[in-house]
CSV table of C-alpha atoms and ligand atoms in Angstrom, one decimal:
chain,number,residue,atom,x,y,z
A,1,UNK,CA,13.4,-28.1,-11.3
A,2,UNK,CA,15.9,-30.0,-12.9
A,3,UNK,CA,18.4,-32.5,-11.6
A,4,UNK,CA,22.3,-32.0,-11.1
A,5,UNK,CA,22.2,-34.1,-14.2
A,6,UNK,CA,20.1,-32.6,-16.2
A,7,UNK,CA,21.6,-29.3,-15.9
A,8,UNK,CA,25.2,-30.4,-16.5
A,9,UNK,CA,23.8,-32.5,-19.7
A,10,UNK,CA,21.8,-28.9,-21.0
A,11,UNK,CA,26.0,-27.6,-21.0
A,12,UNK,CA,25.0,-25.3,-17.8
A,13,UNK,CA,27.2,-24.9,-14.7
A,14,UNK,CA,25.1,-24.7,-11.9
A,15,UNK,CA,26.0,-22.5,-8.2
A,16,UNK,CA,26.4,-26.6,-6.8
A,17,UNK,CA,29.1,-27.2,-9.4
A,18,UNK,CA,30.5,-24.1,-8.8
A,19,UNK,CA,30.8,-24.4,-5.5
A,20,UNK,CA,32.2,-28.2,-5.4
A,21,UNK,CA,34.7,-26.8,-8.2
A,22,UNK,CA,36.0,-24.1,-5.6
A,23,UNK,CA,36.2,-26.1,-2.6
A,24,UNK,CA,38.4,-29.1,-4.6
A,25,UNK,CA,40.1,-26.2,-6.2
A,26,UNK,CA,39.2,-28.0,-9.9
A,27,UNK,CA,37.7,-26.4,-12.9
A,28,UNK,CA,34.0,-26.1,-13.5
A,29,UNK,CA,33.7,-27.2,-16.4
A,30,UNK,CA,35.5,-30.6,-16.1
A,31,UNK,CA,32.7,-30.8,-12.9
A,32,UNK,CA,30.3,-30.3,-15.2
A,33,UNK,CA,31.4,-32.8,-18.1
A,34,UNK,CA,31.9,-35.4,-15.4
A,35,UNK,CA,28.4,-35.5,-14.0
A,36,UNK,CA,27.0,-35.2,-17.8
A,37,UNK,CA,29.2,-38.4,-18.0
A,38,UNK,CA,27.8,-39.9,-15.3
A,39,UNK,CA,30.6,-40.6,-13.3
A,40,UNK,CA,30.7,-37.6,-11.4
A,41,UNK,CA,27.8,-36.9,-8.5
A,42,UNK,CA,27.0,-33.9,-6.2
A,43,UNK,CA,24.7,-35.8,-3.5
A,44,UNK,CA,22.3,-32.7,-2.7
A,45,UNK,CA,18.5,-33.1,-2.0
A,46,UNK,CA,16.7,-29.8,-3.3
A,47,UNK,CA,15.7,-29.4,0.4
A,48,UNK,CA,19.1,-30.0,2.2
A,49,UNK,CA,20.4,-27.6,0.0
A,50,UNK,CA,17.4,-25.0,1.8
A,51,UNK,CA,18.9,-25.5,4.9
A,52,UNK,CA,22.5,-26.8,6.3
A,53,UNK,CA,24.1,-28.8,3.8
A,54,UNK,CA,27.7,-28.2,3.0
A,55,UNK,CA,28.0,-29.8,-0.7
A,56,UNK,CA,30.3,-32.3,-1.9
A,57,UNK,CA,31.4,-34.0,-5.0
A,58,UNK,CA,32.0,-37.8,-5.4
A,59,UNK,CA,33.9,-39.2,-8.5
A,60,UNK,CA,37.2,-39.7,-9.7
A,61,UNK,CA,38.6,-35.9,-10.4
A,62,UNK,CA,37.8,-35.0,-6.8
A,63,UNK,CA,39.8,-36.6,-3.9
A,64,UNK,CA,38.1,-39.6,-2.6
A,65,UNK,CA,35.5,-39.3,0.0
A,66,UNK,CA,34.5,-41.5,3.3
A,67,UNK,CA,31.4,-42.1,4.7
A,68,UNK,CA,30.4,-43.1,8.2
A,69,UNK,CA,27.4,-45.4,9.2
A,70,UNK,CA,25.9,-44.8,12.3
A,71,UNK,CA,22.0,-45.2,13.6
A,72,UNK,CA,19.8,-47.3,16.1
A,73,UNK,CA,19.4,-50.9,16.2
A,74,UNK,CA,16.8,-53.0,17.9
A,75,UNK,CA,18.8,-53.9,20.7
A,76,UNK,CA,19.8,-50.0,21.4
A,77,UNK,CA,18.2,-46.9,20.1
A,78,UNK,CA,18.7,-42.9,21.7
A,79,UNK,CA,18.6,-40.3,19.6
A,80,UNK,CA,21.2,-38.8,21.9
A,81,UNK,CA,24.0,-41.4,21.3
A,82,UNK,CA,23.3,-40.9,17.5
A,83,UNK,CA,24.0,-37.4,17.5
A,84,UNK,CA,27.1,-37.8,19.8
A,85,UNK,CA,28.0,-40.6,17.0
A,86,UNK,CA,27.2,-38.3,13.7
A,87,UNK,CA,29.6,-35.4,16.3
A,88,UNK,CA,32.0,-37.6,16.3
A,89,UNK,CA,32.4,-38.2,12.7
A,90,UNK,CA,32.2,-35.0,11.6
A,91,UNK,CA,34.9,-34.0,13.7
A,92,UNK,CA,37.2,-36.9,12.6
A,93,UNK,CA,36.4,-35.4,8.9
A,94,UNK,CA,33.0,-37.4,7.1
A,95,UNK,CA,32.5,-36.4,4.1
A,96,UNK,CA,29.1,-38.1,4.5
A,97,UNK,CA,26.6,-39.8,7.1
A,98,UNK,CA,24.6,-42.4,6.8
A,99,UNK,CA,22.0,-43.3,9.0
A,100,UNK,CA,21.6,-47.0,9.2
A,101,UNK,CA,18.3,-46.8,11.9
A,102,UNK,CA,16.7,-50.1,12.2
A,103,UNK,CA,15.7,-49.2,15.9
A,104,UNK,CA,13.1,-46.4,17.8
A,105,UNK,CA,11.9,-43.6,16.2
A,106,UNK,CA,13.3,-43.8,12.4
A,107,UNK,CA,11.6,-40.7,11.1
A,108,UNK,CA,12.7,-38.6,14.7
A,109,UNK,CA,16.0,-39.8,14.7
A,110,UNK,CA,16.6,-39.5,10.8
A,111,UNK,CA,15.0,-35.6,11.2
A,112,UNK,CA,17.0,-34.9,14.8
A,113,UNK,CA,20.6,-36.0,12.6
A,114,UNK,CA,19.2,-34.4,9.2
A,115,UNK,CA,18.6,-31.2,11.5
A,116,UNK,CA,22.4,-31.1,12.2
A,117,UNK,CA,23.8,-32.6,9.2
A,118,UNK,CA,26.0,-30.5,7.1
A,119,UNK,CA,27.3,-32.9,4.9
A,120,UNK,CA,25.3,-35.3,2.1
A,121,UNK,CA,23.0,-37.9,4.0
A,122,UNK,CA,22.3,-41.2,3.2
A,123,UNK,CA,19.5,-43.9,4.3
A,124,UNK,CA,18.4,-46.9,3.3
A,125,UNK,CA,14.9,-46.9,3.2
A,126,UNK,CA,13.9,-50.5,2.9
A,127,UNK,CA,14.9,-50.6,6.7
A,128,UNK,CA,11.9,-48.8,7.1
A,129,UNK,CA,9.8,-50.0,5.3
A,130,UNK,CA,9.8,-53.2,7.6
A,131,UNK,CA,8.9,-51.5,10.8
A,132,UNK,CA,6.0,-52.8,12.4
A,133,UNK,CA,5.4,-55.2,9.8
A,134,UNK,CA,6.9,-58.2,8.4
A,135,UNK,CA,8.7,-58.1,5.2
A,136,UNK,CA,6.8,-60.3,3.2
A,137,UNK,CA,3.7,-57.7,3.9
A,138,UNK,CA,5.7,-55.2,2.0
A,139,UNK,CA,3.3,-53.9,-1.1
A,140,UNK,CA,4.0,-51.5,-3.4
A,141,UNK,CA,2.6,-48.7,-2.2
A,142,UNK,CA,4.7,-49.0,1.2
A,143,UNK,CA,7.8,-48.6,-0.5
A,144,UNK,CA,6.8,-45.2,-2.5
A,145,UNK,CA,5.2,-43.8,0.9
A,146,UNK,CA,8.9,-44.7,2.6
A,147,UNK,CA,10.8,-43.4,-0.2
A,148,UNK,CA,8.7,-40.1,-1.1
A,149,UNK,CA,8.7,-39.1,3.1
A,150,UNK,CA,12.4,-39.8,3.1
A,151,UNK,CA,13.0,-37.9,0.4
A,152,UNK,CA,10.9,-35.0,1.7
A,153,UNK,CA,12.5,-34.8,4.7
A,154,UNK,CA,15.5,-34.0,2.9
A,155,UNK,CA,17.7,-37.2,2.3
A,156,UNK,CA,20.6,-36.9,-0.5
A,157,UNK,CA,21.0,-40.3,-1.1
A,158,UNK,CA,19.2,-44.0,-1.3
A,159,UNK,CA,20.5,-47.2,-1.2
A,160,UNK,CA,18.2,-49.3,-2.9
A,161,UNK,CA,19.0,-52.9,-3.4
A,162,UNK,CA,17.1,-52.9,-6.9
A,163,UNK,CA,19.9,-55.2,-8.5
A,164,UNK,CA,19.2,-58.6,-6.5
A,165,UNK,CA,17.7,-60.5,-8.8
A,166,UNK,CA,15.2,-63.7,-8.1
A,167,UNK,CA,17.3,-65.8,-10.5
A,168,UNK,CA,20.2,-64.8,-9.0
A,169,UNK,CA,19.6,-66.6,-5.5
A,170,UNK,CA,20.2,-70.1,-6.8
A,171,UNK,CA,24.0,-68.6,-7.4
A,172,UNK,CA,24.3,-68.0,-3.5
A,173,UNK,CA,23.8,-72.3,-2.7
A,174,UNK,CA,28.0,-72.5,-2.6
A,175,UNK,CA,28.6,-69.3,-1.0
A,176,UNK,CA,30.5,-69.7,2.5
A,177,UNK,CA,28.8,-66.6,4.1
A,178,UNK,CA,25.3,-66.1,1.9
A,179,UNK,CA,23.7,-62.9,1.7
A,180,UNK,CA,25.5,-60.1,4.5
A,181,UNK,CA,23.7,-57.1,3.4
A,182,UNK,CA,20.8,-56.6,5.3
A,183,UNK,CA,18.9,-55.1,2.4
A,184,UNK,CA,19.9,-57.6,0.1
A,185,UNK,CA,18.7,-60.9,2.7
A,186,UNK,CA,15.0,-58.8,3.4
A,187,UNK,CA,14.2,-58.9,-0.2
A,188,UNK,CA,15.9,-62.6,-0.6
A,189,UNK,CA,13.2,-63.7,1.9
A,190,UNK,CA,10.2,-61.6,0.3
A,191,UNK,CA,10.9,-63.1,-3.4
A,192,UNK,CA,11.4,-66.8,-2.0
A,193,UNK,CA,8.0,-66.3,0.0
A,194,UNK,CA,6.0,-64.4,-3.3
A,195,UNK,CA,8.0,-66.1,-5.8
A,196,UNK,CA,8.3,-63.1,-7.3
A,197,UNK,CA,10.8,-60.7,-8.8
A,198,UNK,CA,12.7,-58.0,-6.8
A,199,UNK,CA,9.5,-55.5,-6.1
A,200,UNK,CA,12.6,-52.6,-6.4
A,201,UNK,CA,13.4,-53.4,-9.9
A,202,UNK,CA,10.0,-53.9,-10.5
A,203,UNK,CA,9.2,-50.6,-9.5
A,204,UNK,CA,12.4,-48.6,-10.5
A,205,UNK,CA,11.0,-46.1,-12.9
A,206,UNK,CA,8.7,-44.9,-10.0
A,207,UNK,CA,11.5,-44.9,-8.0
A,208,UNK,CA,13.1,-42.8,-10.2
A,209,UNK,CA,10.5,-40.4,-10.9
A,210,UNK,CA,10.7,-39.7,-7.4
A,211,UNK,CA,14.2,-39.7,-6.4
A,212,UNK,CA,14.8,-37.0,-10.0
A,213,UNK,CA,11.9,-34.8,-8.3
A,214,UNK,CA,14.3,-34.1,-5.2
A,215,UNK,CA,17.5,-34.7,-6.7
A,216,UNK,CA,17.7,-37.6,-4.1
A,217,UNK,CA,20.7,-39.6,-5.8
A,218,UNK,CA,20.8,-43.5,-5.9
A,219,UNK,CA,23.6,-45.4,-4.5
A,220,UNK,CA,22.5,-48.5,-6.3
A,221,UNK,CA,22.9,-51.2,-3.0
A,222,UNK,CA,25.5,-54.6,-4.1
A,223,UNK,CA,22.6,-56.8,-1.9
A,224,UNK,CA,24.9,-59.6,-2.9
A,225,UNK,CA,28.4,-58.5,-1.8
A,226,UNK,CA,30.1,-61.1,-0.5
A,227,UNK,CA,30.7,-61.1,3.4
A,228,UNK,CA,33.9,-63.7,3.1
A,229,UNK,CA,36.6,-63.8,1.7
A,230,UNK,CA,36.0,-67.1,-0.1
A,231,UNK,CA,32.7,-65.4,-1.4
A,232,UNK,CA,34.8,-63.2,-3.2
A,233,UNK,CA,34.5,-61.7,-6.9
A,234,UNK,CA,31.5,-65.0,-7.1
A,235,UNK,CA,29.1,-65.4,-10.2
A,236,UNK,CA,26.1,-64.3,-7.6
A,237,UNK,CA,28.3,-61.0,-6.9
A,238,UNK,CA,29.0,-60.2,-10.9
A,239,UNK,CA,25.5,-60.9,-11.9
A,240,UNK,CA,24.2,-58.4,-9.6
A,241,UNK,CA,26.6,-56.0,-10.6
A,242,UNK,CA,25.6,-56.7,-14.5
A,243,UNK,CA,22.1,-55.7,-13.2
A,244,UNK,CA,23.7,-52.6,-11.4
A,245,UNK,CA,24.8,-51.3,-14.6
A,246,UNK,CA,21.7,-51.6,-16.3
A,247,UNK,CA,20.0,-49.8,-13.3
A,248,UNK,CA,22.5,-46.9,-14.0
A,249,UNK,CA,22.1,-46.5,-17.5
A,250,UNK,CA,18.2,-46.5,-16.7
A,251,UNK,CA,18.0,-44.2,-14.0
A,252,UNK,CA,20.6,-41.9,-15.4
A,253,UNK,CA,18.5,-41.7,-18.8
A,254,UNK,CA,15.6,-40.3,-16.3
A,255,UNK,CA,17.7,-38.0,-15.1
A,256,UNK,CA,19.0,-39.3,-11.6
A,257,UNK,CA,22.4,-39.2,-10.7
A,258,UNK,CA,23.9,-42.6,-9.6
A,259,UNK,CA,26.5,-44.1,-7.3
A,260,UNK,CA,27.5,-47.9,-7.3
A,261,UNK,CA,27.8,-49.4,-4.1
A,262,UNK,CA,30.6,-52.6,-4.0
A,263,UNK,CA,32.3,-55.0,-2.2
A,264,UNK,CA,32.5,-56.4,0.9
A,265,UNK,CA,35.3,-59.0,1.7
A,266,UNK,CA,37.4,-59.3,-1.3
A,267,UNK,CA,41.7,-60.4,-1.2
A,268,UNK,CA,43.8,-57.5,-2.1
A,269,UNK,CA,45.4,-59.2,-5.2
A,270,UNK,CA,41.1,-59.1,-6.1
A,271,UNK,CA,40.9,-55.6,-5.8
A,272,UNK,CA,42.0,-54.2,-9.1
A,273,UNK,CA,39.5,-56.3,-11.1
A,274,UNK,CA,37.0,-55.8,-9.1
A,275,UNK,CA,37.1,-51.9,-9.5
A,276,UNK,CA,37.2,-52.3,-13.1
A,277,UNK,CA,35.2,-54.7,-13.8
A,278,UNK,CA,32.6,-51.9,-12.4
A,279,UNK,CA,33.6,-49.5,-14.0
A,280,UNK,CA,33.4,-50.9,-17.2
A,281,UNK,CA,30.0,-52.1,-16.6
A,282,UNK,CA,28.3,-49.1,-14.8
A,283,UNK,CA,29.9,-46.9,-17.3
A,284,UNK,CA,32.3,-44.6,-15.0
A,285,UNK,CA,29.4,-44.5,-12.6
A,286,UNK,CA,30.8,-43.4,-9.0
A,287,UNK,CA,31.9,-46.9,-6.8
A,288,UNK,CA,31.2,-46.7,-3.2
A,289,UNK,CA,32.8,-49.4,-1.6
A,290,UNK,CA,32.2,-50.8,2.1
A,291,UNK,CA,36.4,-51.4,2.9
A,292,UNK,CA,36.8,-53.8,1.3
A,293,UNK,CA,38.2,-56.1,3.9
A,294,UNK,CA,41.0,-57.9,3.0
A,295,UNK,CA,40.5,-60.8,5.8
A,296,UNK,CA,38.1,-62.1,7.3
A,297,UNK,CA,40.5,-62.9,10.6
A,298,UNK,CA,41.0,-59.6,12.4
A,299,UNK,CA,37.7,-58.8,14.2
A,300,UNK,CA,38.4,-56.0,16.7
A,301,UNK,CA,41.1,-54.5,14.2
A,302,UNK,CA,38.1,-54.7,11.1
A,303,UNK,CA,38.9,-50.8,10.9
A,304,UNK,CA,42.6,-51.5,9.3
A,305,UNK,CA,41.6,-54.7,7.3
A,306,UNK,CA,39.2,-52.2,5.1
A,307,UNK,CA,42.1,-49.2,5.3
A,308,UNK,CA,44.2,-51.5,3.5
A,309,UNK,CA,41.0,-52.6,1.3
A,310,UNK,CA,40.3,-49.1,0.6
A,311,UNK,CA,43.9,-47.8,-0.5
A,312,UNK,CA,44.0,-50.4,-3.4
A,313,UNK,CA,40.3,-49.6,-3.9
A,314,UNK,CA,40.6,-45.8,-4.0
A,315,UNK,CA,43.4,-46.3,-5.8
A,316,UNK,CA,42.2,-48.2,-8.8
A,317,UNK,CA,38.7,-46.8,-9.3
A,318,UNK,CA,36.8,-46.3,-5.8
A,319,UNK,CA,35.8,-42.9,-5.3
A,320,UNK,CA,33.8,-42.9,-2.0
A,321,UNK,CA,35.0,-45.1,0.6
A,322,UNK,CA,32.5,-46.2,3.5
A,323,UNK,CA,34.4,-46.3,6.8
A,324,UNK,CA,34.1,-49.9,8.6
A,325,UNK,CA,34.5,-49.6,12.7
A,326,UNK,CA,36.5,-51.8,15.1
A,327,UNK,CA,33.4,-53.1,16.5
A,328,UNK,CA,32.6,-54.8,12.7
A,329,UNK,CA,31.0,-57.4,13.0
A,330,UNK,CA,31.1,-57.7,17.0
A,331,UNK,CA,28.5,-54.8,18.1
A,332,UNK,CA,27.3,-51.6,17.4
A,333,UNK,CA,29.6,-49.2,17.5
A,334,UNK,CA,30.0,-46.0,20.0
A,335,UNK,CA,31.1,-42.7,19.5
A,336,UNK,CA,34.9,-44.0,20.0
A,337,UNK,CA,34.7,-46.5,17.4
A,338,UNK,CA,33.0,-44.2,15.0
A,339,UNK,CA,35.9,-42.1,15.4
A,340,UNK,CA,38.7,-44.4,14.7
A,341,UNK,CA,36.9,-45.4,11.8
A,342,UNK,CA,36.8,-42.7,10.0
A,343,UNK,CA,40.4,-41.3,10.9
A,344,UNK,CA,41.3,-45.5,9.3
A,345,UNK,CA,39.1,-44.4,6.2
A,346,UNK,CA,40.2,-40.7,5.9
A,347,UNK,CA,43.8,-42.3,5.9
A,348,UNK,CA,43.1,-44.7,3.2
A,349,UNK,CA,41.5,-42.1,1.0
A,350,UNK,CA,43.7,-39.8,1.3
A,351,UNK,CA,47.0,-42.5,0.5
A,352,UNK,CA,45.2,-43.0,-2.1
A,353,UNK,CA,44.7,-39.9,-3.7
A,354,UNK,CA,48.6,-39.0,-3.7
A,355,UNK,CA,49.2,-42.0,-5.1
A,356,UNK,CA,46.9,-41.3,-8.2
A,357,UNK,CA,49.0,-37.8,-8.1
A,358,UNK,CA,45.8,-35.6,-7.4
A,359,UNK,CA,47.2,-32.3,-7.5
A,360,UNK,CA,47.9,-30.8,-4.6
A,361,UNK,CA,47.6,-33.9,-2.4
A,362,UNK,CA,50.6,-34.2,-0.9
A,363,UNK,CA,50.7,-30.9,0.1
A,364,UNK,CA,49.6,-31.3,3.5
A,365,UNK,CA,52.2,-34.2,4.0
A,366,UNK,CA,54.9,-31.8,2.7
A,367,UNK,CA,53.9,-29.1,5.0
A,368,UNK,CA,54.2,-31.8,8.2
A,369,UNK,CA,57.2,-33.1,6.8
A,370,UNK,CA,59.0,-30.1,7.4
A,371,UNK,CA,57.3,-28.5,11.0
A,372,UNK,CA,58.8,-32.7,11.7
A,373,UNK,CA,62.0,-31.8,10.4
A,374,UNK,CA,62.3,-27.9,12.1
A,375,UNK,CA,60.8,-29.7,15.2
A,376,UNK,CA,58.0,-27.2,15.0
A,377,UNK,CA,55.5,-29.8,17.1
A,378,UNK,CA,52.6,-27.1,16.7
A,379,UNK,CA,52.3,-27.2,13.2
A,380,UNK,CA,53.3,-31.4,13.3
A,381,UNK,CA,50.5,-31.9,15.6
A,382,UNK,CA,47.9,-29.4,13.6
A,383,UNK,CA,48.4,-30.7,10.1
A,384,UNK,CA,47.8,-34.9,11.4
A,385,UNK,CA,44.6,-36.4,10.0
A,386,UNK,CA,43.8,-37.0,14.0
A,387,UNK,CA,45.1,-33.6,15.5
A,388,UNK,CA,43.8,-34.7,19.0
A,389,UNK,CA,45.2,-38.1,19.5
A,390,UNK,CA,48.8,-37.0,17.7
A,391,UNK,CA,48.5,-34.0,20.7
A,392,UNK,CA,47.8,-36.7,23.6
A,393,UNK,CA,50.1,-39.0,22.5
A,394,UNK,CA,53.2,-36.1,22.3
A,395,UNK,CA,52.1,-34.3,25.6
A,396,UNK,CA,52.7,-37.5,27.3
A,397,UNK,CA,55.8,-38.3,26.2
A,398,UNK,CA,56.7,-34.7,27.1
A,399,UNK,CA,55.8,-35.4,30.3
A,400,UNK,CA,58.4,-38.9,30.7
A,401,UNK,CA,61.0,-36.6,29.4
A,402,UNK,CA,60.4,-33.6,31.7
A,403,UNK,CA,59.9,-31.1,29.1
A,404,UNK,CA,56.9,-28.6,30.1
A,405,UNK,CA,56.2,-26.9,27.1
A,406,UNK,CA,55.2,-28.3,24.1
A,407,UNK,CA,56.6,-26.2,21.5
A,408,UNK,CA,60.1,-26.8,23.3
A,409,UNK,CA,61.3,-29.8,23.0
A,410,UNK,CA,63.8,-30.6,20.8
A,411,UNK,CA,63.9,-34.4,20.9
A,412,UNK,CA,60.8,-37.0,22.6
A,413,UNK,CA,60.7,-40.1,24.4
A,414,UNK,CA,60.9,-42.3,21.2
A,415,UNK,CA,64.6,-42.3,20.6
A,416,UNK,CA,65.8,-39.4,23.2
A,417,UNK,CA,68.2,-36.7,23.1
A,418,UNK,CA,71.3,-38.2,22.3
A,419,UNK,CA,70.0,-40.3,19.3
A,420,UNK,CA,67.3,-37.9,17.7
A,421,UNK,CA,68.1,-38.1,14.3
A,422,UNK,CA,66.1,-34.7,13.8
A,423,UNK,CA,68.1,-33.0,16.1
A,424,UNK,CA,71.0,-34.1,15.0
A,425,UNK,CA,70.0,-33.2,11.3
A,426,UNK,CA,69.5,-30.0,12.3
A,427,UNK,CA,73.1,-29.4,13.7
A,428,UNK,CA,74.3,-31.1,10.9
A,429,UNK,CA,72.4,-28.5,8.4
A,430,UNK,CA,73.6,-25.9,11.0
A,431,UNK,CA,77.2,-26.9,10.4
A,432,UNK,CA,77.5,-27.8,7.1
A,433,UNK,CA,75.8,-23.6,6.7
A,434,UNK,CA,78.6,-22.5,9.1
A,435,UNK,CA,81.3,-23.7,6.8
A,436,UNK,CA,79.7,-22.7,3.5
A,437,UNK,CA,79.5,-19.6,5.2
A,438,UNK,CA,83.3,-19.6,6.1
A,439,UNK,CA,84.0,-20.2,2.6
A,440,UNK,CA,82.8,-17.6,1.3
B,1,SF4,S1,63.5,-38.5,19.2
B,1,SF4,FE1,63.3,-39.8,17.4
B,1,SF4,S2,61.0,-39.9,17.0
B,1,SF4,FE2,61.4,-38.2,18.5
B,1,SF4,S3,61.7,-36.4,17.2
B,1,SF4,FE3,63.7,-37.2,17.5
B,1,SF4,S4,64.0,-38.6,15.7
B,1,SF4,FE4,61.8,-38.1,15.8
């Protein structure tokens, strides 16, 4: 069976396309010429398709997408909290999970979330591959036995950290922060200790032949992002993305569809280059960024330092955005902070896409900007990005103004009656119709 690449390149619209096409409300065939491109994706594991999955397109003629990390870690691992975590971001609005296990059962808890997960699904394998051994004892043949059971259990997308390159280490000797990506610092260690190159670029045409048999799609891994912002846009950073592009041209010639993961900590003003600069070199290729965080000073708030990251990224070539938590940083997040960081992300995506002038993306805002204006709360409340906390908030200041019900109240707590400026718009429009109407 052929991959979502192969088909669009043979000029055929496949049911996935045609499906993405009528949920973004875009035409088909423009789907179809953008993955043929290759900078258009559909994240869809043959096997996920089979069961639950809800698919999705990711590139830059469909509104921009957010992904949420969750999974174990050493210190604390229940497959319970996971699935109260991956709950939790789907009802905020994923568009995609990604379990980050490094903790407890990695193949149970990655088949308990894939058993509930109806959006595209993302791991990154190498953290496997290191359980109950040390990573210099990684061979070969352990990382196509972790990729291929991954993949067969129904995973849509890989990030593998094939682009960090042995010569590129010496590059990191200035850096403030070194290597931040897990990924990236594992295989750091194992090419110091063999003195040899990257086994992942090594073996990348296997990996490929493996990952185009499931229609697992890469999300080649930026190992080398920098993790301050005085890191930022650094030679070590551009030479792995140099190698990232020939990765994409190489595993989109063998018929795998490819996403580019990015930065990290960069300063807005670094932003625009940064999202060209990959897209000229990985030729259109999706960019997944992680924020990016534009300072490194507000831990606890990390959530809003990569909202404002991912507007300008989103903006200016970004087409998947992966959320980042309060807890960045500072612990692993719970259920809460999943939540707030994907309602942060969803914003960012979404400013983003009317400000490119995606049609039909600022019809939602329209259609809360004038329940705001009639004071029709129901339909102000229902059309927020975070329905539930917009509710709480208003009930309670119904409450400190005395009004019971929620659809009555024709002022709230924030300015009060006499000063609404809504309700006094209203009698304004109310009056200025009377005389018209006299007029006449
Ligand atoms: S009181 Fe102020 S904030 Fe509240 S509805 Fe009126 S204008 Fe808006």
């Amino acid at each position: 069976m052929a991959t979502q690449l192969e088909i669009a390149r043979a000029g055929e619209i496949s049911e996935e396309v045609r499906f993405v096409a009528d949920a973004e409300n875009v035409d088909a065939e423009l789907i179809r010429d953008e993955i043929a491109a290759g900078r258009l994706v559909i994240p869809a594991n043959k096997l996920h398709i089979e069961t639950n999955l809800r698919l999705a397109g990711i590139g830059r003629v469909l509104t921009t997408k957010v992904n949420a990390n969750i999974g174990t870690s050493s210190v604390r691992s229940s497959v319970e909290a996971e699935l109260e975590k991956m709950k939790s971001a789907l009802d905020a609005g994923a568009d995609a999970v990604m379990d980050l296990s490094t903790g407890g059962n990695l193949d149970e808890v990655r088949e308990q979330l894939l058993a509930r997960c109806p959006v595209p699904f993302g791991t990154v394998p190498i953290y496997q591959m290191i359980v109950d051994r040390n990573v210099e004892d990684i061979d070969g043949e352990v990382i196509l036995e972790v990729i291929e059971k991954q993949a067969k259990q129904g995973v849509d997308f890989f990030t593998i950290h094939a682009g960090v390159l042995r010569e590129h280490l010496p590059l990191l000797e200035n850096r403030v922060a070194g290597i931040v990506s897990r990924g990236g610092a594992l295989l750091a260690k194992w090419m110091l200790y063999h003195n040899k190159q990257n086994p992942l670029y090594e073996m990348f045409d296997d990996l490929c032949d493996i990952l185009a048999e499931y229609d697992v799609c890469f999300s080649l891994g930026d190992g080398l992002r920098p993790g301050a912002i005085a890191d930022a846009t650094d030679e070590a950073q551009i030479a792995e993305l140099r190698t990232l592009g020939e990765l994409t041209a190489r595993a989109q010639e063998k018929g795998c569809q490819v996403m580019v993961e990015g930065p990290g900590h960069i300063p807005f003003d670094q932003i625009q280059y940064n999202m060209q600069i990959q897209q000229e070199i990985c030729n259109g290729a999706p960019f997944y960024v992680l924020g990016p965080l534009v300072t490194d000073i507000a831990a606890g708030y990390d959530h809003i330092t990569s909202a404002i990251g991912g507007t300008a990224a989103a903006f200016y070539g970004a087409s998947f955005l992966c959320y980042v938590t309060p807890k960045e940083h500072l612990g692993l997040p719970d259920a809460d902070d999943v939540r707030a960081g994907v309602i942060a992300s969803k914003i960012a995506a979404h400013a983003a896409d009317i400000a490119r002038g995606l049609e039909g993306a600022a019809d939602r805002d329209k259609k809360l900007s004038e329940a705001r204006t009639n004071l029709d709360w129901q339909t102000h409340l229902a059309e927020s990005l975070d329905p539930q906390t917009a509710e709480t908030m208003h009930r309670k200041a119904c409450k400190e103004i005395g009004v019971a019900e929620l659809p009555s109240a024709d002022y709230c707590s924030m300015c009060g009656k006499a000063w609404c400026s809504v309700r006094i718009n209203r009698e304004i429009r109310e009056a200025i119709k009377k005389q018209d109407a006299a007029k006449k």
